[in-house]
XYZ file of C-alpha atoms in Angstrom:
542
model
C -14.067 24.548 17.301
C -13.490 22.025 14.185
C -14.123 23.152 11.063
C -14.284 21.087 7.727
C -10.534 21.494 7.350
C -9.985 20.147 11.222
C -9.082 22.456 14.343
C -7.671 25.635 14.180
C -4.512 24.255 15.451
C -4.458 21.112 12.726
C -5.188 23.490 10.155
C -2.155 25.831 11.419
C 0.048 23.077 11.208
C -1.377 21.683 8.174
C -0.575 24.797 6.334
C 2.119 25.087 7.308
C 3.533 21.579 6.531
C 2.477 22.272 3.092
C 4.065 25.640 2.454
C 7.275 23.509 3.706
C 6.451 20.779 1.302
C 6.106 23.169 -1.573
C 2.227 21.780 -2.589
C 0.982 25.833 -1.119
C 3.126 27.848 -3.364
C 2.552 31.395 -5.482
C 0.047 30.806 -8.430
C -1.439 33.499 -10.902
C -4.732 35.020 -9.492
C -6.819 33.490 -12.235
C -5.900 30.202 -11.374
C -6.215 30.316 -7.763
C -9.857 31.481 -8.445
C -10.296 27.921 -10.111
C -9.465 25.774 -6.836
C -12.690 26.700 -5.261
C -14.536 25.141 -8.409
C -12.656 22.620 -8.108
C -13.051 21.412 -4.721
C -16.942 22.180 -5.133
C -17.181 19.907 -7.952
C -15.088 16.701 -6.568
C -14.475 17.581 -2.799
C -11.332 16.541 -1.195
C -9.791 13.538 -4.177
C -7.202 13.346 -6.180
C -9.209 14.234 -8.969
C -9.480 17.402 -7.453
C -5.899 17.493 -7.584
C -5.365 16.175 -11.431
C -7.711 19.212 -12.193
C -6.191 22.294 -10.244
C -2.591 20.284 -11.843
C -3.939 20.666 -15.064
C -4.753 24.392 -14.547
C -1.851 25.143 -12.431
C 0.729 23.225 -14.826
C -0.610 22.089 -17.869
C 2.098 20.852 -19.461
C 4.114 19.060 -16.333
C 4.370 15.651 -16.375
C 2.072 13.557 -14.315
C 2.585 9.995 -15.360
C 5.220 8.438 -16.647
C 4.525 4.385 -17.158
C 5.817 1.854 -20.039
C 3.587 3.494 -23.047
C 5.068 7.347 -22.619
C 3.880 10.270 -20.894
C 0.889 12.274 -20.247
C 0.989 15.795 -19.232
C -1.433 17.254 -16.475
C -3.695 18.561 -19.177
C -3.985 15.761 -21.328
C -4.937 13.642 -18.414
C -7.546 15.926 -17.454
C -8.989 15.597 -21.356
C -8.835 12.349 -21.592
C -10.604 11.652 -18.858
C -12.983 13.734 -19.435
C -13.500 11.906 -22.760
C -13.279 8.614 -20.941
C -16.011 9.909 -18.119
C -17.912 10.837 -21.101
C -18.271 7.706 -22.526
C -18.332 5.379 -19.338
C -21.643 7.651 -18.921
C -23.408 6.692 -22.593
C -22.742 3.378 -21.839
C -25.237 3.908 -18.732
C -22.479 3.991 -15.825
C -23.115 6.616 -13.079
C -23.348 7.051 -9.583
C -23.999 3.948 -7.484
C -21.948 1.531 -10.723
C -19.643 -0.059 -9.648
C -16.808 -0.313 -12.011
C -13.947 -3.082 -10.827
C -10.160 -2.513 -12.126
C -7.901 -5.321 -12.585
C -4.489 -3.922 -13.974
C -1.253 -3.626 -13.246
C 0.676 -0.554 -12.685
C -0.161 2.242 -15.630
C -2.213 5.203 -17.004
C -5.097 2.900 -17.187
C -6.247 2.479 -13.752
C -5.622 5.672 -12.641
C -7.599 7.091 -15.252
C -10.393 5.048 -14.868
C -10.204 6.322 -11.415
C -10.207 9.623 -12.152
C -13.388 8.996 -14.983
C -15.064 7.123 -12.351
C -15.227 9.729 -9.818
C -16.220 12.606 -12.798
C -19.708 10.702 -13.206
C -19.888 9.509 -9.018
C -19.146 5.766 -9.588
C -17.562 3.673 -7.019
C -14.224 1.480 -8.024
C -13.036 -2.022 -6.819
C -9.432 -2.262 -6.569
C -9.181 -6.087 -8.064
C -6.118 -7.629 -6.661
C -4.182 -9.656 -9.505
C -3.098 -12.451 -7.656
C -6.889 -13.935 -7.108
C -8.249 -16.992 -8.682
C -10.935 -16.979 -10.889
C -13.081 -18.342 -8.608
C -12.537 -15.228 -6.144
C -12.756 -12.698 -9.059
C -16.256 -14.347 -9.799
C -17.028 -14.170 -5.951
C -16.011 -10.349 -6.007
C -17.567 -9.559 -8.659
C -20.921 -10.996 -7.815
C -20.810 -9.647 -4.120
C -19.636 -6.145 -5.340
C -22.093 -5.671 -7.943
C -19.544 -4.765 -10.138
C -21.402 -3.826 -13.715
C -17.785 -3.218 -15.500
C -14.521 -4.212 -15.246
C -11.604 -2.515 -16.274
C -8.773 -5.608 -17.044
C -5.460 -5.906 -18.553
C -5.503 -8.346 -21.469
C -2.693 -10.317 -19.740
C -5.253 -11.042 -16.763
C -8.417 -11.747 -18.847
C -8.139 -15.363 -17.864
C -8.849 -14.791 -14.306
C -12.317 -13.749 -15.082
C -13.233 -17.060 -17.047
C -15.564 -17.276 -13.982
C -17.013 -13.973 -14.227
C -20.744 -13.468 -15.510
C -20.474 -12.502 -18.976
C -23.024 -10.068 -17.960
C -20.418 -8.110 -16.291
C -18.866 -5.970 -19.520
C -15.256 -6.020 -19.909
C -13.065 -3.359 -21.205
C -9.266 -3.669 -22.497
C -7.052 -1.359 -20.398
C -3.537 -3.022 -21.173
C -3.441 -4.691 -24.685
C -0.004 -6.288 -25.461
C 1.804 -5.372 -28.515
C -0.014 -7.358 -31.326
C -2.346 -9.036 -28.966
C -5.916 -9.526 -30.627
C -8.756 -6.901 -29.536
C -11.018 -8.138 -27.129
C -13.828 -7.360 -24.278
C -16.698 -5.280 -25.329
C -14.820 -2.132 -25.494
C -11.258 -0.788 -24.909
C -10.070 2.399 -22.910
C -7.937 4.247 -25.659
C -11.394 3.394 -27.816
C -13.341 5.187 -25.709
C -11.283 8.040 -24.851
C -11.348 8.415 -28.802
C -14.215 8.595 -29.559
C -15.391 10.417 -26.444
C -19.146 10.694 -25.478
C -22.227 12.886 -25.810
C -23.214 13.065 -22.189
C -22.512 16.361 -20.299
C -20.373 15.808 -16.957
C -22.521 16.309 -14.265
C -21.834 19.355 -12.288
C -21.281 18.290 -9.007
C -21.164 14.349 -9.066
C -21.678 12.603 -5.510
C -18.329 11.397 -4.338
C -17.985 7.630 -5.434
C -16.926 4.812 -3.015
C -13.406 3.344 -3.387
C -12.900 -0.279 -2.034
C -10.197 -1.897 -1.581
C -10.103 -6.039 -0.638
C -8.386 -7.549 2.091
C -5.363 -9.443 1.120
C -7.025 -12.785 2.367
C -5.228 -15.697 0.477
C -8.325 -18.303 0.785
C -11.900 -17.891 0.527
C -13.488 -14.701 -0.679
C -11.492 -11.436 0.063
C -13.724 -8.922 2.310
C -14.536 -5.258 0.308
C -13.196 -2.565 2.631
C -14.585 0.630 2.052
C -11.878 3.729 1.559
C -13.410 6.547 3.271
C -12.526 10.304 1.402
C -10.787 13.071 3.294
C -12.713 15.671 4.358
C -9.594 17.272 5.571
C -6.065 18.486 5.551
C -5.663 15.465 8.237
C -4.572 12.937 6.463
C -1.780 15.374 5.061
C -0.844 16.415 8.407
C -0.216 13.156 9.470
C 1.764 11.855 6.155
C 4.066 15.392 5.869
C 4.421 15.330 9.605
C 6.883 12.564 9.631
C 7.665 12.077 6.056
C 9.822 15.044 4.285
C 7.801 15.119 1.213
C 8.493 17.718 -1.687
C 5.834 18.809 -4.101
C 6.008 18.663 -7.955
C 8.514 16.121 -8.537
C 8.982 12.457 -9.662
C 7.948 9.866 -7.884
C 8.301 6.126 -8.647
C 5.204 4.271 -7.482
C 6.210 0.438 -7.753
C 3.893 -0.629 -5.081
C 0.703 -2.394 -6.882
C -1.999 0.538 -7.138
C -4.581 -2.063 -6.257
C -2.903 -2.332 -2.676
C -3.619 0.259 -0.167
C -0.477 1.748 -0.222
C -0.099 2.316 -3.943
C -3.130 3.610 -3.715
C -2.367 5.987 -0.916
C 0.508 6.759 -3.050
C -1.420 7.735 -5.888
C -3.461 9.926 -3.566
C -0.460 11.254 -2.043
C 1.052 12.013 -5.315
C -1.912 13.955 -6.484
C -1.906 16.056 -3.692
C 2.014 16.957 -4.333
C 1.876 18.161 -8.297
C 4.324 14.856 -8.308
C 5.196 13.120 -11.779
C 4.188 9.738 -11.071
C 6.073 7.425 -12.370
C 4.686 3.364 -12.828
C 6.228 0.201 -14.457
C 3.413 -2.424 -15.320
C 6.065 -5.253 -13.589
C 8.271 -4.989 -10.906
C 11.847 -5.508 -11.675
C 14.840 -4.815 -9.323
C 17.194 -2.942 -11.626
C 14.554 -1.777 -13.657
C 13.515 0.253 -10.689
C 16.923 1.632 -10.074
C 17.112 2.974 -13.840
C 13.596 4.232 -13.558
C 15.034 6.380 -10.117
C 17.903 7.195 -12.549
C 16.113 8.460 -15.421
C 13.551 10.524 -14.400
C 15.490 11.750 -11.037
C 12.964 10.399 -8.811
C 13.456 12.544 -5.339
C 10.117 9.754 -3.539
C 9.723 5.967 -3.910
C 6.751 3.785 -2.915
C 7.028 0.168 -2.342
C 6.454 -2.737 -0.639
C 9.484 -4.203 1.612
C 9.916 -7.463 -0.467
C 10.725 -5.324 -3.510
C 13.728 -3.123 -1.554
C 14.953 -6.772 -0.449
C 14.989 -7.441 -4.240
C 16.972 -4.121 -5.156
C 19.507 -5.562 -2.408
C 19.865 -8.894 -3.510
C 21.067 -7.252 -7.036
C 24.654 -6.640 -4.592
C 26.585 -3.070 -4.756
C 28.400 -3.261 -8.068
C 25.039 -3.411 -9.991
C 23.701 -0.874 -7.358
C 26.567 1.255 -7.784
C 25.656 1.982 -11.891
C 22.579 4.042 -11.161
C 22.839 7.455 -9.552
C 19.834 7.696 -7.451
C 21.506 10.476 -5.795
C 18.371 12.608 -5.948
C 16.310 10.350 -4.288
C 14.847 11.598 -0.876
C 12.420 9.531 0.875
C 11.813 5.399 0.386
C 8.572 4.506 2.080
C 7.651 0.802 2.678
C 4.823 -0.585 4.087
C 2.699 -3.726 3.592
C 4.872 -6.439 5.789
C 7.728 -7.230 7.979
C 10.773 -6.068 6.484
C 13.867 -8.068 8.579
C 15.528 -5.178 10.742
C 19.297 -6.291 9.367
C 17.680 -5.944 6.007
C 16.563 -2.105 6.939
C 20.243 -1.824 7.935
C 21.790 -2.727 4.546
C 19.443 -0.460 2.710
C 20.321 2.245 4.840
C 23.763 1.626 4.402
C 23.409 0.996 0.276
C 21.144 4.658 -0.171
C 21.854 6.443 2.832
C 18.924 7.506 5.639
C 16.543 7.694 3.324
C 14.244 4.515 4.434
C 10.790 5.641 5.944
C 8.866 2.284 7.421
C 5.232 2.809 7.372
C 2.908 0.497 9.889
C -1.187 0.478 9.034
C -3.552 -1.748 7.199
C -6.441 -1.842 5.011
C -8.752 -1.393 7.721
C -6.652 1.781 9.635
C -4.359 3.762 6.588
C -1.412 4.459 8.823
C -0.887 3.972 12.708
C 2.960 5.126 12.672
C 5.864 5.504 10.680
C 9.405 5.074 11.782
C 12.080 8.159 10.459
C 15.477 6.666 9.549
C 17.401 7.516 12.553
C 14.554 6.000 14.405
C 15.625 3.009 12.041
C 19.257 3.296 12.752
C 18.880 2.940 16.039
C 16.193 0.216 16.535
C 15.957 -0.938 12.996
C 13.027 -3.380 13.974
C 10.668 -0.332 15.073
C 7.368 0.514 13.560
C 8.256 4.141 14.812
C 6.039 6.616 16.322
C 2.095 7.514 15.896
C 2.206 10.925 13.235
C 0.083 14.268 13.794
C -3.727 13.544 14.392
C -3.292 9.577 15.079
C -3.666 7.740 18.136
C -2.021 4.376 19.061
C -2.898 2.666 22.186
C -1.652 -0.681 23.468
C -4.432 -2.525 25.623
C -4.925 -5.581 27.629
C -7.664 -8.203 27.566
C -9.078 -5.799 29.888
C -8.902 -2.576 27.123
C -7.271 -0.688 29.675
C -3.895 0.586 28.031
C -0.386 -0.987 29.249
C 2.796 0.401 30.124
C 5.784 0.910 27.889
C 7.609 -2.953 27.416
C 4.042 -4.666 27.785
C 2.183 -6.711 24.382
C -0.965 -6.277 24.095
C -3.417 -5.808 20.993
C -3.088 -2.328 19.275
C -5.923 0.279 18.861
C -5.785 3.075 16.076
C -7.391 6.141 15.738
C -7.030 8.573 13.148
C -8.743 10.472 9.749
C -9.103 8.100 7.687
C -10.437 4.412 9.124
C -12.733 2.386 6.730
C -16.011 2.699 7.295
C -16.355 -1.014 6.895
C -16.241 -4.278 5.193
C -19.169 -3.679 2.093
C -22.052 -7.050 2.586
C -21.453 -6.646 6.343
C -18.872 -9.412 6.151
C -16.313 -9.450 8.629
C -16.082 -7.823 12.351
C -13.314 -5.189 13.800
C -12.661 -4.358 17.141
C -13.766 -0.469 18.313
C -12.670 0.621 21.501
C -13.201 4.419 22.567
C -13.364 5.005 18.703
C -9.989 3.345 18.423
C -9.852 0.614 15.640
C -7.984 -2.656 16.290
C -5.302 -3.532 13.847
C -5.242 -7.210 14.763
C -2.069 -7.059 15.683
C -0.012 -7.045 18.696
C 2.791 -5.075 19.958
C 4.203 -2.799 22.679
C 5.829 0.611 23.048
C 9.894 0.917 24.804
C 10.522 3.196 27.282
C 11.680 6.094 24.063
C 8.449 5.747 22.925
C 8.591 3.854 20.077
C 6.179 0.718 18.883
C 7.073 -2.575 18.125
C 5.290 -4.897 16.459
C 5.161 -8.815 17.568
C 2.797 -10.002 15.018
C -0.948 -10.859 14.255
C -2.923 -11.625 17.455
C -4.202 -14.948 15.398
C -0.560 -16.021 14.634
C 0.175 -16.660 18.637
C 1.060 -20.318 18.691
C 0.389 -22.149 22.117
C 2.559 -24.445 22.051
C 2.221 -26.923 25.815
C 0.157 -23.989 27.425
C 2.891 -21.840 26.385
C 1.957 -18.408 24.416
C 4.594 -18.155 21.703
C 4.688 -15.216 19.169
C 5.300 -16.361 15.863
C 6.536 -12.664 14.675
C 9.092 -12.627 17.691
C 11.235 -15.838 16.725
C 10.987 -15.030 13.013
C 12.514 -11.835 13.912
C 15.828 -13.377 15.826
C 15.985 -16.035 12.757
C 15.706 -13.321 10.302
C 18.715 -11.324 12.041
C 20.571 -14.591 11.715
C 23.854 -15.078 9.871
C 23.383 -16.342 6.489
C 19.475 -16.041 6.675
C 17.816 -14.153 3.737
C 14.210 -15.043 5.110
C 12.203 -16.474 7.662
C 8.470 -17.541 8.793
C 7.261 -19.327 11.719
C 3.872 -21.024 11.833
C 2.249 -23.318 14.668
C 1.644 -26.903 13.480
C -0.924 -29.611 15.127
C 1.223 -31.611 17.308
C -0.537 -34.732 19.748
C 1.510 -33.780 22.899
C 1.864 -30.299 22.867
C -1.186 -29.648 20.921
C 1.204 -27.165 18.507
C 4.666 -27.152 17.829
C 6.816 -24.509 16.297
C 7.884 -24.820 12.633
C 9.901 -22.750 11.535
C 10.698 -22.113 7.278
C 14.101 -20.505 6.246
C 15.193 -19.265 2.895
C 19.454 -18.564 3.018
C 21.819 -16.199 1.534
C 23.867 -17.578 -1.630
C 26.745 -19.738 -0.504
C 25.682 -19.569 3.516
C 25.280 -22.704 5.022
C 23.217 -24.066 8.338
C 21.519 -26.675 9.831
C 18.921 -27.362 11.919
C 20.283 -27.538 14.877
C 22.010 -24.543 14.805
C 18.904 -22.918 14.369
C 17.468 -24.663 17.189
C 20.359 -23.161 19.791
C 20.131 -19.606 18.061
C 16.575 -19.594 19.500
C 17.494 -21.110 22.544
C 20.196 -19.126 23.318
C 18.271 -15.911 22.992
C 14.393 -16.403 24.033
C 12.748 -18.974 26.012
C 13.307 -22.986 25.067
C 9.905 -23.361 24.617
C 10.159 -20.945 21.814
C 12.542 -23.172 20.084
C 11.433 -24.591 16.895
C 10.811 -28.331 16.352
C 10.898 -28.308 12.650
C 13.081 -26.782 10.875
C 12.806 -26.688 6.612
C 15.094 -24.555 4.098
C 13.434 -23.797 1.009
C 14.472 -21.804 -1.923
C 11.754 -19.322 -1.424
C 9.160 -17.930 0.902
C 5.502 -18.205 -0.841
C 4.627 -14.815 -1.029
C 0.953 -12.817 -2.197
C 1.298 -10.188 -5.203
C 1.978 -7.500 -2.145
C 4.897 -9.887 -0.954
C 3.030 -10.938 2.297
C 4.341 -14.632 3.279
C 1.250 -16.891 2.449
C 1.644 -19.033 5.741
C -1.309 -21.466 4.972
C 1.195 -22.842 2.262
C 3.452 -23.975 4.975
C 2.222 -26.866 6.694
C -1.341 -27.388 8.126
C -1.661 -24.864 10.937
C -4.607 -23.609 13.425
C -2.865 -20.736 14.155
């Protein structure tokens, strides 16, 4: 029998993974009486969780970004205030209010407004032209937009019927936009909070580099589920620090704001990534969780182990990545520089998570996406969707709590199977268990009837001597149709050529795999959640 809070067996485990994890701990009777009101009023979301924090511990810390800190209970007032006022200015369920900000109070609290009066939010990715904010915006419906005065220029395009409010003004920068957030939250509203709001939509846009991005919709829990799964394979502890540098607009600092509601946890944001700003920000507040994307750890490494070496991040537990490819020797070093403490998360926009790899899963196949957590499913099929053996590719299926319930406008297909989701991707489980990933399905270049995976050789270049960096694309080629190109970014002071390159490849997968073109270049074009942007290197079909 399933209940609302899963099978009696998931909800077993479930409690019990959070009475390990601290988040189920003793609390005064009169405030336990509170969580049912609670969860009545705003269902299973973090605001939920901001408002049992605020009447569980008032006067914790629950974010810390580069204006201060704001206890549990001031968060809850001001956005109340905030919720207030979004609602005299006519926003409510079915608005759709778009944030465009880097990581700080403000979008989480228009987050947490936005789901007091039942309006949906658009996580706006900061890296988009103007010409794909206007796109956005006009296929969303957005009415508002919540923007950093930094980033105002990318809406140049944008309707001017679409209001504007300042979240992020820099120091003595002029005041702009129709409104601005600490303006409202001062001078609050008149409009009583409705009592039990519907539960707003949350989309999130595909990190497409060209065209317009699609809207994927975030569906809410309705479940311990999606905590069973994270806690299974993640040693999480409640109520402590946690340093969220992964952009909030991107589905994992998103999760991670989720996540971090859910565990009481003092979340801790800097508006701009910076490698040894990170490592003081661990330092400081004695971060014990850390949420990024795998670029930013290869950052922290490039910094070398003397600059390392001056911040104790001794109480640091868990380092989660997700987002791309990190190179396995890469996952190596950081193990070595911080100890087994690296937790590798595989999913997408479209499936959350599909499977997370525990560091001694890492330290002995450091290139593993790891194993499927509590309630998820992970199959590996053929063209024929019957699932493969252990050591054969084929695409890979996911099925867990929380898939999107799809792309908003009906743009865009996915791939169902048995109520499995297709990632796109495609990979292949060892004989142990574990999955491996060998890359998008569309980045398999056929190269003189040969099928080539692109992820495959820019793995084994990666792992190379000297290599900091590597991506493979398929370009147009008369006689083979495509040939392999292959785009390398080297460690200070290594040096290597072409060929050597060439007869690394060789030497270790088939010839056919070899690239033709080899390029060194001093960096890998990268999107704002460090994906390589391959349609910036060379013209490919692939």
């Amino acid at each position: 029998m399933r209940t609302p809070f899963g099978t009696p067996t998931e909800l077993a485990t479930g409690v019990r993974l959070l009475v390990e994890s601290g988040v189920v701990a003793p609390i005064r009777p009169d405030r336990v009486v509170r969580f049912p009101v609670a969860l009545y009023r705003y269902g299973f979301t973090p605001t939920t969780a901001f408002v049992v924090g605020a009447w569980r511990h008032p006067n914790r810390l629950a974010i810390v970004d580069d204006r201060g800190t704001l206890t549990f209970q001031e968060l809850h007032t001001r956005t109340d205030r905030l919720a207030r006022a979004l609602a005299d200015r006519g926003l409510g369920p079915g608005s759709r209010v778009a944030v465009l900000c880097r990581n700080h109070r403000g979008p989480i609290e228009t987050m947490i407004a936005a789901s007091k009066i039942g309006a949906d939010v658009v996580l706006l990715n900061t890296g988009l032209s103007s010409q794909q904010m206007a796109a956005v915006a006009d296929e969303q419906d957005i009415t508002t937009i919540v923007v950093d005065s930094d980033l105002a220029d990318r809406l140049d395009e944008v309707d001017d019927s679409v209001k504007r409010i300042a979240a992020w003004q820099e120091a003595g920068a002029a005041c702009w936009g129709d409104d601005t957030l600490e303006g409202l939250i001062s001078v609050d509203g008149s409009k009583a909070l409705p009592t039990r709001p519907p539960t707003g939509k949350t989309i999130v846009l595909t990190s497409g580099t060209t065209g317009t991005p699609k809207g994927a919709e975030r569906p809410s829990p309705t479940g311990i589920g999606p905590v069973n799964a994270i806690l299974s394979r993640i040693p999480l502890s409640a109520r402590e620090p946690a340093l969220v540098s992964a952009p909030l607009f991107h589905t994992w600092g998103f999760a991670a704001y989720q996540i971090g509601s859910l565990m009481g946890s003092t979340i801790v944001l800097r508006r701009k990534f910076d490698p040894e700003d990170a490592l003081a920000q661990l330092a400081t507040h004695r971060c014990t969780s850390m949420y990024a994307v795998p670029v930013m750890l290869q950052r922290i490494l490039e910094l070398g182990a003397d600059v390392i070496a001056r911040y104790d991040t001794s109480a640091l537990k868990t380092v989660t990545a997700t987002g791309s490819a990190m190179p396995p020797h890469k996952v190596t070093e950081f193990l070595d520089a911080f100890g087994d403490k690296l937790y590798m998360l595989y999913g997408s926009t479209e499936v959350s998570w599909a499977s997370i790899a525990k560091p001694e899963e890492l330290r002995e196949e450091p290139g593993t996406a790891g194993r499927p957590p509590v309630g998820t499913t992970v199959k590996i099929l053929g063209d024929d969707d019957q699932e493969l053996e252990p050591g054969e590719t084929g695409r890979i299926f996911v099925g867990n709590d929380m898939l999107f319930t799809g792309y908003t406008g009906g743009r865009g297909e996915t791939e169902v199977v048995d109520g499995m989701l297709g990632t796109g991707d495609l990979g292949h489980y060892d004989e142990n268990g574990l999955l491996f990933i060998s890359g998008r399905a569309d980045d398999m270049i056929v190269s003189g009837g040969e099928n080539i995976h692109a992820g495959e050789v820019e793995g084994l270049l990666s792992d190379m001597d000297g290599v900091k960096e590597a991506a493979v694309v398929g370009v147009d080629d008369e006689e083979y149709g495509q040939r392999l190109a292959a785009y390398l970014v080297l460690e200070d002071g290594a040096s290597l050529d072409a060929d050597a390159v060439r007869d690394h490849v060789k030497n270790h997968l088939a010839r056919f795999a070899s690239p033709r073109d080899v390029e060194f270049l001093d960096e890998l074009p990268r999107n704002q959640t460090g994906k390589v942007v391959k349609s910036e290197l060379g013209s490919s079909d692939s």
